[in-house]
GROMACS .gro file of C-alpha atoms in nm:
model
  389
    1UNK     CA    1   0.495  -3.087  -1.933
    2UNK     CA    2   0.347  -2.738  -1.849
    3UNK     CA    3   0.102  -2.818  -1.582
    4UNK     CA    4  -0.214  -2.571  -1.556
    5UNK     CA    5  -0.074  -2.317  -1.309
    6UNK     CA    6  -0.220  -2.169  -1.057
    7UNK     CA    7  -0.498  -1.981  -1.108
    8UNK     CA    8  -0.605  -2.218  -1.361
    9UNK     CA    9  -0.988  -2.193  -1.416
   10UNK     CA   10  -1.092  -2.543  -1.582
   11UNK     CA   11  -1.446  -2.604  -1.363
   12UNK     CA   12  -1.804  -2.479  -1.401
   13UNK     CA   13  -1.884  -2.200  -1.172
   14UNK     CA   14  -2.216  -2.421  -1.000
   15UNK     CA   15  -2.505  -2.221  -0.838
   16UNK     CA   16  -2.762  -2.005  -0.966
   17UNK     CA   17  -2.560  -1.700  -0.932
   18UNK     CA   18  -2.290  -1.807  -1.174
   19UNK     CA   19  -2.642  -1.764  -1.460
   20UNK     CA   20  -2.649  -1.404  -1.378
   21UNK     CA   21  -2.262  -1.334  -1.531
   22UNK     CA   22  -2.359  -1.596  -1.806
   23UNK     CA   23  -2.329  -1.439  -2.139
   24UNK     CA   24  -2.622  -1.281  -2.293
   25UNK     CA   25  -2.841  -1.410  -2.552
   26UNK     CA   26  -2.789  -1.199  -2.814
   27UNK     CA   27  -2.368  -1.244  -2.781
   28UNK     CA   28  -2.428  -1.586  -2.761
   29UNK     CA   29  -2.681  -1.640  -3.040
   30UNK     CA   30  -2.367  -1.394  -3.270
   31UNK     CA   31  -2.089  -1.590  -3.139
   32UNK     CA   32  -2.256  -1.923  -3.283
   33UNK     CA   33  -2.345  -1.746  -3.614
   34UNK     CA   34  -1.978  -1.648  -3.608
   35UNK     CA   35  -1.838  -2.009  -3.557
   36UNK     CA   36  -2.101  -2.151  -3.796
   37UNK     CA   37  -1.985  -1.893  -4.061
   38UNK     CA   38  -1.632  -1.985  -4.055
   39UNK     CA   39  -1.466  -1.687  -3.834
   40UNK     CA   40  -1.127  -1.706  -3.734
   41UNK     CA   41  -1.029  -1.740  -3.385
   42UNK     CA   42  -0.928  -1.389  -3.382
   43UNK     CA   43  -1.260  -1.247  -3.483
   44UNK     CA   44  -1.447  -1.500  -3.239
   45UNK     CA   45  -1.206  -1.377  -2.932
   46UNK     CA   46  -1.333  -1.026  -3.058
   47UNK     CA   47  -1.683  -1.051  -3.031
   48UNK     CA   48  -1.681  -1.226  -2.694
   49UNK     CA   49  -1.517  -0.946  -2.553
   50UNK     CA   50  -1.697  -0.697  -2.687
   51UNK     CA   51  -1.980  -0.675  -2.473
   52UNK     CA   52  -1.730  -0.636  -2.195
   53UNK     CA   53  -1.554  -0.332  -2.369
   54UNK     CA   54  -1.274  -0.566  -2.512
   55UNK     CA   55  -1.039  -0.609  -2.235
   56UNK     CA   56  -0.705  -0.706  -2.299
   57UNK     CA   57  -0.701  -1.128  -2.306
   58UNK     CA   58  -0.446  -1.335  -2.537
   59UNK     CA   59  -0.557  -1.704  -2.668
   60UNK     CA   60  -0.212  -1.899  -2.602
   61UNK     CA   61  -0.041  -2.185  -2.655
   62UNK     CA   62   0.132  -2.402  -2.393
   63UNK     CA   63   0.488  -2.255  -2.560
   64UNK     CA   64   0.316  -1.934  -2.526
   65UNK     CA   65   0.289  -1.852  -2.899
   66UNK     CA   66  -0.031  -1.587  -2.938
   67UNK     CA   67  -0.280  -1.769  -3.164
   68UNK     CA   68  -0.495  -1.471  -3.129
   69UNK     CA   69  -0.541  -1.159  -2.879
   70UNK     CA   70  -0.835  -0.846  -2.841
   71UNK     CA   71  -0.759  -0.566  -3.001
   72UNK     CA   72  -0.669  -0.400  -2.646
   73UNK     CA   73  -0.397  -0.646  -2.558
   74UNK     CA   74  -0.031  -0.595  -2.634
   75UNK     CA   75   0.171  -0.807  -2.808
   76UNK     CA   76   0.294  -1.061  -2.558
   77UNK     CA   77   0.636  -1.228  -2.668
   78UNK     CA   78   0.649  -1.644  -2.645
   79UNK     CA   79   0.919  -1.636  -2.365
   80UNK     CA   80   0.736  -1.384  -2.209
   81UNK     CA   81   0.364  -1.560  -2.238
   82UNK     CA   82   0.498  -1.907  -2.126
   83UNK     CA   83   0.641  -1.728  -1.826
   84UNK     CA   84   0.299  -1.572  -1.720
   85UNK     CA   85   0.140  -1.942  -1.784
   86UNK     CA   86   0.403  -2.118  -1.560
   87UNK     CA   87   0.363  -1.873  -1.278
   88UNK     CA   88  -0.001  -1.808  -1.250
   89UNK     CA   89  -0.070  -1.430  -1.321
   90UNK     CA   90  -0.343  -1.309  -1.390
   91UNK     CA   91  -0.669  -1.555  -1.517
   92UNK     CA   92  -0.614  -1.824  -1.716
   93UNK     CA   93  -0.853  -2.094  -1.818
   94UNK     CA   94  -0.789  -2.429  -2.053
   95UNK     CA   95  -0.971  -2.433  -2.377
   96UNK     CA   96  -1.066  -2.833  -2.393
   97UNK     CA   97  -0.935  -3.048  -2.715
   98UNK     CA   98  -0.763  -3.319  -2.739
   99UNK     CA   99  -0.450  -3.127  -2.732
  100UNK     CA  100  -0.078  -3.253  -2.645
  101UNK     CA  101   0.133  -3.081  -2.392
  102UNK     CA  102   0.292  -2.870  -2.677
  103UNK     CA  103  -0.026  -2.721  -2.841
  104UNK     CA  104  -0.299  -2.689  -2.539
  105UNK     CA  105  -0.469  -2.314  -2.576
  106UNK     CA  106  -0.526  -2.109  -2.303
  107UNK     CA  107  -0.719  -1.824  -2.248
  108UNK     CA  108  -0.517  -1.549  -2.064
  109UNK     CA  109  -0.628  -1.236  -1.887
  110UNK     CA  110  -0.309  -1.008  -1.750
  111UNK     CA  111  -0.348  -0.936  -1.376
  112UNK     CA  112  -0.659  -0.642  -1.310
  113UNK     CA  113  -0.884  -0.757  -1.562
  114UNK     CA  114  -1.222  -0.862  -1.443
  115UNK     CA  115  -1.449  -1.098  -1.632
  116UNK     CA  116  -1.737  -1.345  -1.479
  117UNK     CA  117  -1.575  -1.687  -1.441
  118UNK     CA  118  -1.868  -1.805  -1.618
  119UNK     CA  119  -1.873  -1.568  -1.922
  120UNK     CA  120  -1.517  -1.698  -1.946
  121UNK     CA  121  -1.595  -2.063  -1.911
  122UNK     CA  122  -1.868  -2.001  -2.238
  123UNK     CA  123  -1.595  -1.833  -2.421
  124UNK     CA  124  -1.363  -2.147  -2.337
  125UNK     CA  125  -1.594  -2.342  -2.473
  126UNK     CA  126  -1.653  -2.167  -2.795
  127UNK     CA  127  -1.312  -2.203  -2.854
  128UNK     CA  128  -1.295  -2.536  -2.766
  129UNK     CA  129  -1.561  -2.612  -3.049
  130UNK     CA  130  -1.351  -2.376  -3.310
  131UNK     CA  131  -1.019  -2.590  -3.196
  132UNK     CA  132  -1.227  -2.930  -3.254
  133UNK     CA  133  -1.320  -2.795  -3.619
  134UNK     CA  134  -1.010  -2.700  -3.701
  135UNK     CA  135  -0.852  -3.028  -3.630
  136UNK     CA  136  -1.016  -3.235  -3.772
  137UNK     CA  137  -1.006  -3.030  -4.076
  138UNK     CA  138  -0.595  -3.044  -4.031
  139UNK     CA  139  -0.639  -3.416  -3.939
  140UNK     CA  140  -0.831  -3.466  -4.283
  141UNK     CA  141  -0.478  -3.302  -4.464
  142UNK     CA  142  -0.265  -3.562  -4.294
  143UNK     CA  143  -0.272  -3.813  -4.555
  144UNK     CA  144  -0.117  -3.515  -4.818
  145UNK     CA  145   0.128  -3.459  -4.569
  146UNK     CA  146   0.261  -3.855  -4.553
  147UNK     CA  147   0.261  -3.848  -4.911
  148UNK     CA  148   0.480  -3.516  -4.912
  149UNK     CA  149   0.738  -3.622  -4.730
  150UNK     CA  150   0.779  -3.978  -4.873
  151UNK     CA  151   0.748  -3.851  -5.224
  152UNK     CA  152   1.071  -3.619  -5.100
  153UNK     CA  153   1.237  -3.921  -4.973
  154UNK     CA  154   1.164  -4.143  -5.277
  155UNK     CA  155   1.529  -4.313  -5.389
  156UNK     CA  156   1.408  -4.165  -5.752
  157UNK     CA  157   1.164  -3.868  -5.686
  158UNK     CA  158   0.903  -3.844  -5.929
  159UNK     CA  159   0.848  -3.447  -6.088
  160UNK     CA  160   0.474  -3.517  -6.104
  161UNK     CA  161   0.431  -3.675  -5.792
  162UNK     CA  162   0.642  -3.399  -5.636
  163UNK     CA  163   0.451  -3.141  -5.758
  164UNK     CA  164   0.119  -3.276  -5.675
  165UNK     CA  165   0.164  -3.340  -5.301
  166UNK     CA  166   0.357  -2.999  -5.241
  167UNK     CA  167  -0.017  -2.897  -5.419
  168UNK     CA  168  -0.200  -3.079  -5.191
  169UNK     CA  169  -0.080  -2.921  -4.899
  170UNK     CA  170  -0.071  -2.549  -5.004
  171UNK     CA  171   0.303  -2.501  -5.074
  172UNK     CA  172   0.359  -2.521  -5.493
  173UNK     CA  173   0.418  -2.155  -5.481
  174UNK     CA  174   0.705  -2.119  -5.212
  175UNK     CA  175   0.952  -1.923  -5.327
  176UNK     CA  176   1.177  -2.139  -5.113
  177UNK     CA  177   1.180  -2.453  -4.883
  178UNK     CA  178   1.341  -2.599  -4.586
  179UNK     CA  179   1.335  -2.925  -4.470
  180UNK     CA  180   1.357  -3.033  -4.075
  181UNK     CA  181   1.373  -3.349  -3.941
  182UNK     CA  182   1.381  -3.397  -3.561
  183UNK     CA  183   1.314  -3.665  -3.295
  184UNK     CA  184   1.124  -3.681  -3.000
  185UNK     CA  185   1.318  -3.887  -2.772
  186UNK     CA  186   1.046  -4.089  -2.504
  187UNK     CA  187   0.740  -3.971  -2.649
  188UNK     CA  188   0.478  -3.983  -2.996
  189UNK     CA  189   0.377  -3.650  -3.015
  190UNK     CA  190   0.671  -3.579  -3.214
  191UNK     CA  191   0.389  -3.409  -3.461
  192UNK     CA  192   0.250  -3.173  -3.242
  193UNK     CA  193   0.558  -3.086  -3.096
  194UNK     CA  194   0.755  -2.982  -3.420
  195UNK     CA  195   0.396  -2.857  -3.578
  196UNK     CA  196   0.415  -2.636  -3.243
  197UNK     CA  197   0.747  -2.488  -3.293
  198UNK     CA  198   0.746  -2.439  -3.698
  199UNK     CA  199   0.433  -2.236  -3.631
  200UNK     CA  200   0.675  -1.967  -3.439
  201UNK     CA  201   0.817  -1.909  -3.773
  202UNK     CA  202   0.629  -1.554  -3.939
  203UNK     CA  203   0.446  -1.673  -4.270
  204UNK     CA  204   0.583  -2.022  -4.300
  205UNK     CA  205   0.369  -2.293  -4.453
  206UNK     CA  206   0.456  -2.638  -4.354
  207UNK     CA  207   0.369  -2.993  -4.358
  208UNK     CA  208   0.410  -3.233  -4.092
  209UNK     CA  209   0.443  -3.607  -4.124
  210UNK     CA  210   0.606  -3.933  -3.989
  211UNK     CA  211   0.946  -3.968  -4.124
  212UNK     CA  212   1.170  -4.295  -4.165
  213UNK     CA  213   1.241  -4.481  -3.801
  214UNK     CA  214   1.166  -4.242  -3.541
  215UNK     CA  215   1.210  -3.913  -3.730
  216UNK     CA  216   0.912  -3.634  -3.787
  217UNK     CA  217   1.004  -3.426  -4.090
  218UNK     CA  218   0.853  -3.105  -4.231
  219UNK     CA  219   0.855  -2.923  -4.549
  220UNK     CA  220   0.842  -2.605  -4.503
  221UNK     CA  221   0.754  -2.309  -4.744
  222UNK     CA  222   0.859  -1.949  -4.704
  223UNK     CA  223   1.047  -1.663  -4.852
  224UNK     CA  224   1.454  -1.654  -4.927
  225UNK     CA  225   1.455  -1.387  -4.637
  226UNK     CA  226   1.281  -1.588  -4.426
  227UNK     CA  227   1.438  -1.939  -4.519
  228UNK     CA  228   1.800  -1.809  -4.434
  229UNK     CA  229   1.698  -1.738  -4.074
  230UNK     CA  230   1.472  -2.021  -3.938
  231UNK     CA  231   1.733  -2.252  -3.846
  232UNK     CA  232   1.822  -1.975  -3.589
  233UNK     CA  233   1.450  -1.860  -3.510
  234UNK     CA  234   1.383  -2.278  -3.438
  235UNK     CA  235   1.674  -2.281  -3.202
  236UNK     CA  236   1.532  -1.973  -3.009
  237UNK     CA  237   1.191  -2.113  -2.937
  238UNK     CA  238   1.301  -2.479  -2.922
  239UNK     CA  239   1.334  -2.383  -2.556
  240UNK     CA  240   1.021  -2.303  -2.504
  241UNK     CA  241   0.877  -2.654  -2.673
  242UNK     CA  242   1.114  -2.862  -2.466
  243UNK     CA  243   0.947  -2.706  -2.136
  244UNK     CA  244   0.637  -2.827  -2.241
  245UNK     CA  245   0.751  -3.162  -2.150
  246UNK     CA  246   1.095  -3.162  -2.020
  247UNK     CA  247   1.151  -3.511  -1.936
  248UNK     CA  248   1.162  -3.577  -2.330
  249UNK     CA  249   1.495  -3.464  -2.529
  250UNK     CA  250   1.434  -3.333  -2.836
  251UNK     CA  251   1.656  -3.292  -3.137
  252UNK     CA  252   1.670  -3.138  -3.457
  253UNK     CA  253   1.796  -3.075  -3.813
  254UNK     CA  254   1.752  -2.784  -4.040
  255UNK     CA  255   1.891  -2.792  -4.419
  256UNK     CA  256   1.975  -2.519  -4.603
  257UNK     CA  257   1.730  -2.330  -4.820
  258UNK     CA  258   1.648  -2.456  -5.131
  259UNK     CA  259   1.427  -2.310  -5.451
  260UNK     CA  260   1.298  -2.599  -5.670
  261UNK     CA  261   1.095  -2.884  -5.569
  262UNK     CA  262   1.351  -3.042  -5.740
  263UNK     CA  263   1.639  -2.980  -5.474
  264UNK     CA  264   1.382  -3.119  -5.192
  265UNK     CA  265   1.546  -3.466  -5.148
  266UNK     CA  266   1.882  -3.302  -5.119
  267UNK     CA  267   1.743  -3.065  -4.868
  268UNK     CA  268   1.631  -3.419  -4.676
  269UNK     CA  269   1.952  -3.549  -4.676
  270UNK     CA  270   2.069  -3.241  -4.536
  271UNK     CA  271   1.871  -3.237  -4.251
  272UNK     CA  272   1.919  -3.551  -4.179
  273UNK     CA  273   2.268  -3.539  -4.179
  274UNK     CA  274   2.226  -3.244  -3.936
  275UNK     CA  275   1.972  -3.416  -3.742
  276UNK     CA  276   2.238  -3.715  -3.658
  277UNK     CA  277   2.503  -3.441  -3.582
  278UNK     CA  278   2.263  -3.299  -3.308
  279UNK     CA  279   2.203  -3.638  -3.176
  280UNK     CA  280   2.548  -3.756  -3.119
  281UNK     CA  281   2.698  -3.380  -2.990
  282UNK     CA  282   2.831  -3.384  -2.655
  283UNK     CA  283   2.592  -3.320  -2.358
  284UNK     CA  284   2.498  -2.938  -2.366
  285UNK     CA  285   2.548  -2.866  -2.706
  286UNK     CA  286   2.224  -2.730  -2.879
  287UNK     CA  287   1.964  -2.934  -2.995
  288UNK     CA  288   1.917  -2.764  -3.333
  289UNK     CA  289   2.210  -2.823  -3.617
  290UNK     CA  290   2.194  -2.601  -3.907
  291UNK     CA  291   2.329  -2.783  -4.221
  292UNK     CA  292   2.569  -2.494  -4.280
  293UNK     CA  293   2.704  -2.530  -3.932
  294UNK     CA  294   2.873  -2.849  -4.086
  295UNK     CA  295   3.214  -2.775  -4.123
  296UNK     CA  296   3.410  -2.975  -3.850
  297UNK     CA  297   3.555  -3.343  -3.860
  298UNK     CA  298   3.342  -3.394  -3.597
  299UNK     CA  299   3.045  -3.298  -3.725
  300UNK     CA  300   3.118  -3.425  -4.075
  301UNK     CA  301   3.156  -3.766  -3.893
  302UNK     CA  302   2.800  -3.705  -3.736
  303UNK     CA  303   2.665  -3.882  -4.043
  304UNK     CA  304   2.881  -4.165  -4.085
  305UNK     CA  305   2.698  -4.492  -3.981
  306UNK     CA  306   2.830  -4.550  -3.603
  307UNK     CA  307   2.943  -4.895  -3.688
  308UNK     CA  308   3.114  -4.780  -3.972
  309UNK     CA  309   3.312  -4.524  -3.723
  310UNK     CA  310   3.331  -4.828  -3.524
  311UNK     CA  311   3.520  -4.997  -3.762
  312UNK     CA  312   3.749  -4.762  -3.925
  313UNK     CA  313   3.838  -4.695  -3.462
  314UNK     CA  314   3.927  -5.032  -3.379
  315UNK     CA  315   4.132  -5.042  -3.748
  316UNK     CA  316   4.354  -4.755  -3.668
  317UNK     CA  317   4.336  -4.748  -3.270
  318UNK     CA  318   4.340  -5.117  -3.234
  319UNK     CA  319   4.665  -5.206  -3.172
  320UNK     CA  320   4.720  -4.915  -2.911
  321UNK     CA  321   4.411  -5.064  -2.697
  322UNK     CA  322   4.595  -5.370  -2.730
  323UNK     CA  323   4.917  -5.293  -2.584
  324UNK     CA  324   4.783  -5.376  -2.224
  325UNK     CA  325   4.536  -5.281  -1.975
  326UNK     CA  326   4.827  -4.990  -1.850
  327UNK     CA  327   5.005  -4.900  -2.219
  328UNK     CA  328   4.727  -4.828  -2.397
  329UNK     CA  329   4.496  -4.580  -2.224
  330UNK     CA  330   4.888  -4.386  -2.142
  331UNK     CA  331   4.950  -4.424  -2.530
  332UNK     CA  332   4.603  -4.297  -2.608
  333UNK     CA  333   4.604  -4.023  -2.348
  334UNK     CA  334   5.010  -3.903  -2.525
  335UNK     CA  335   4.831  -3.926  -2.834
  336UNK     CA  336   4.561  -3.703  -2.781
  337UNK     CA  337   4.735  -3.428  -2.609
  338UNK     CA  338   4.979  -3.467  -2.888
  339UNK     CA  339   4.731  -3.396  -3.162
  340UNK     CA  340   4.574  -3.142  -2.981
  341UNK     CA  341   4.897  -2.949  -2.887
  342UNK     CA  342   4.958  -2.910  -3.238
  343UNK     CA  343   5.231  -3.233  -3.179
  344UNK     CA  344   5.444  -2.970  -2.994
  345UNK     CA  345   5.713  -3.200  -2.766
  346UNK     CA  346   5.715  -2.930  -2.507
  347UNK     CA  347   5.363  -2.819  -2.439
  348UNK     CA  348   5.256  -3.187  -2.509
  349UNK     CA  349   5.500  -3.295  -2.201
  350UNK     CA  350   5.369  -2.972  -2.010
  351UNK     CA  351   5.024  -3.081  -2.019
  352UNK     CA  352   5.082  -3.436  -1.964
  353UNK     CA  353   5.347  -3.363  -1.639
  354UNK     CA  354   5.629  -3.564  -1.786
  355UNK     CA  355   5.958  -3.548  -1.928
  356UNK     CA  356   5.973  -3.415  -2.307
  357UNK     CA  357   6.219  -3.726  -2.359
  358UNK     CA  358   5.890  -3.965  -2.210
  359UNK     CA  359   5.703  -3.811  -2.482
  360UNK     CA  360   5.913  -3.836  -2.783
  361UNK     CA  361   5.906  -4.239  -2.651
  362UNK     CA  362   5.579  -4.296  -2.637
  363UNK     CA  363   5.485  -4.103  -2.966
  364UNK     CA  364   5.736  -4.337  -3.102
  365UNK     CA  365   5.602  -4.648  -2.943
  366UNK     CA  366   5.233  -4.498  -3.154
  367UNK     CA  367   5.385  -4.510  -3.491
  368UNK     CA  368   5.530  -4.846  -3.423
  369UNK     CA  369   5.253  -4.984  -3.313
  370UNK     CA  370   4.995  -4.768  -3.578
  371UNK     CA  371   5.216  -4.815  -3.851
  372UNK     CA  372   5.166  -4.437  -3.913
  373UNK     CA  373   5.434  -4.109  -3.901
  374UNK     CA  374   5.344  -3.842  -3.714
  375UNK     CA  375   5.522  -3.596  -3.903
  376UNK     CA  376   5.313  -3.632  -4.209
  377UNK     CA  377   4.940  -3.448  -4.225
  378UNK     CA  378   4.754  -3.750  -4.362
  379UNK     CA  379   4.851  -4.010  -4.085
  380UNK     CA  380   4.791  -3.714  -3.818
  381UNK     CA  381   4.464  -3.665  -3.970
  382UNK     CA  382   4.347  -4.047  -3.997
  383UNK     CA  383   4.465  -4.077  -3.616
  384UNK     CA  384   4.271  -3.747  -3.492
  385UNK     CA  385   3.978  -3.928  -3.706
  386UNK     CA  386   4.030  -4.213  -3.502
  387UNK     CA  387   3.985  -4.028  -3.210
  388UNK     CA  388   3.685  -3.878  -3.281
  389UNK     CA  389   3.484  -4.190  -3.367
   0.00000   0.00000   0.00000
């Protein structure tokens, strides 16, 4: 979780001095016009700054993506912002909501820039009251969200009901879509959290919603251009979400671009099917698959049911792991270092520190026992198969 660093203003200045540096009446008084009008949080940042001649101050997230900034501050990149939260510099001060650890805002003043602690505090809490509107008006969408994604998962999708729910939440005029599915592993703001990181993406349009089991999916809406690269974009700030809470692993799965509605519960199954590849990769590997990374054994067997894998191991391997508590992890060990030499005698035996003669035995002893000749591709490749699951 990113704590509130140091530095962190989230108290009252008390005392009668803190009313002198208050904001005035006037900014105030335009500042709650503003709010009540329906300005943006970039416009209400504007005018609270104003007064002060608009110093430099960003409106962050806890992944340090810029939700808004003055017109004097620089853009501030999301590695670069998060940094600057984590170690303190300069001002920052919570804006209160019932945020997660993913989506908190922050108000965040470089180092040098001098504003009352109280003026700031009122500003907080302006924003605080724009973030509370603007949930629950996202809170009221969630329902066309739910229905989104299961009318994409329906076993026979319905054209109508398609259509209608992608119109429901905004997105019946993508020009393309991409589907992610990811899980939150020890925690249930799996919402927030992948909410938080499409929202990285330039000009995407998503919805958000409970998936099957433990899975949070997203439709997302954007342009061809802009479809081809977010399965790379998501891996670059995925990062910066899992240090919002790094006891929790996260995992995801991206599908290819798609441009009808139609093609939606493809795209699903896609990203499903990349989203179980993710979870299964060795320790290390990324956390976001792409579905056209797909293209080993290994990841092809990512979405074959583990006790299917389980089954089609013990079926081929079985008899090997039967051999004895000392023949079969040797026969297994000759085997793999057989398959992955290429089923070269010499390098095999060079690897292994034996005889070439001990390894032409015991790669005999495996097709006795496997019923399967390792000289022919289709009994090498159910045996590396084997391996693998």
């Amino acid at each position: 979780m990113l704590h509130a660093p140091d530095g962190v203003l989230d108290r009252p200045v008390a005392g009668a001095a803190a009313e002198v540096d208050a904001l005035p009446e006037n900014v105030r008084e335009d500042l709650d016009r503003a709010l009540e009008g329906g300005a943006g949080a970039g416009e209400l940042l504007h005018r609270a700054f104003a007064h002060l001649g608009a110093p430099a101050c960003h409106l962050l997230t806890s992944s340090g993506r810029t939700v808004a900034r003055t017109g004097g501050a620089a853009r501030l990149p999301a590695p670069r912002a998060a940094d600057e939260l984590r170690g303190g510099r300069g001002t920052t001060m919570r804006v209160e909501s019932e945020s997660t650890a993913f989506d908190t805002w922050y108000l965040h003043l470089p180092e040098g820039a001098r504003v009352p602690p109280r003026v700031l505090e009122e500003i907080s809490g302006l924003l605080g009251r724009y973030r509370r509107r603007r949930d629950r008006h996202r809170a009221s969408r969630e329902p066309a969200a739910g229905r989104l994604v299961a009318a994409v998962g329906a076993l026979r999708p319905d054209p109508e009901r398609l259509r209608g729910a992608l119109e429901s939440c905004g997105l019946a005029s993508g020009s393309a879509y991409t589907v992610v599915t990811a899980v939150l592993e020890h925690g249930e703001d799996g919402i927030a959290a992948l909410g938080e990181a499409l929202a990285h993406l330039p000009e995407a349009v998503f919805a958000v919603a409970r998936g099957a089991g433990d899975e949070v999916t997203a439709v997302v809406g954007h342009t061809l251009e802009a479809a081809a690269g977010a399965g790379e974009r998501l891996r670059e700030v995925w990062p910066l979400i899992q240090d919002c809470r790094p006891q929790s692993a996260w995992h995801a799965g991206v599908s290819g671009p798609v441009g009808t509605p139609a093609a939606l519960n493809g795209a699903l199954t896609q990203s499903r099917y990349a989203l179980a590849a993710a979870r299964s990769a060795a320790p290390g590997s990324t956390p976001v698959v792409v579905q056209g990374e797909l293209s080993g054994v290994a990841l092809l067997l990512a979405g074959v049911p583990s006790e299917v894998r389980a089954i089609f191991r013990d079926t081929v391997l079985g008899p090997l792991l039967g051999a004895g508590p000392k023949s079969g992890p040797m026969l297994l060990e000759t085997l793999r270092a057989f398959l992955s030499h290429d089923c070269s005698w010499a390098r095999t035996a060079e690897a292994l520190h034996i005889h070439v003669n001990t390894v032409h035995y015991r790669v005999r002893r495996i097709e006795l026992l496997t019923g399967r000749d390792l000289s022919r591709l289709d009994n090498r490749l159910d045996l590396r198969t084997a391996l693998l699951c």
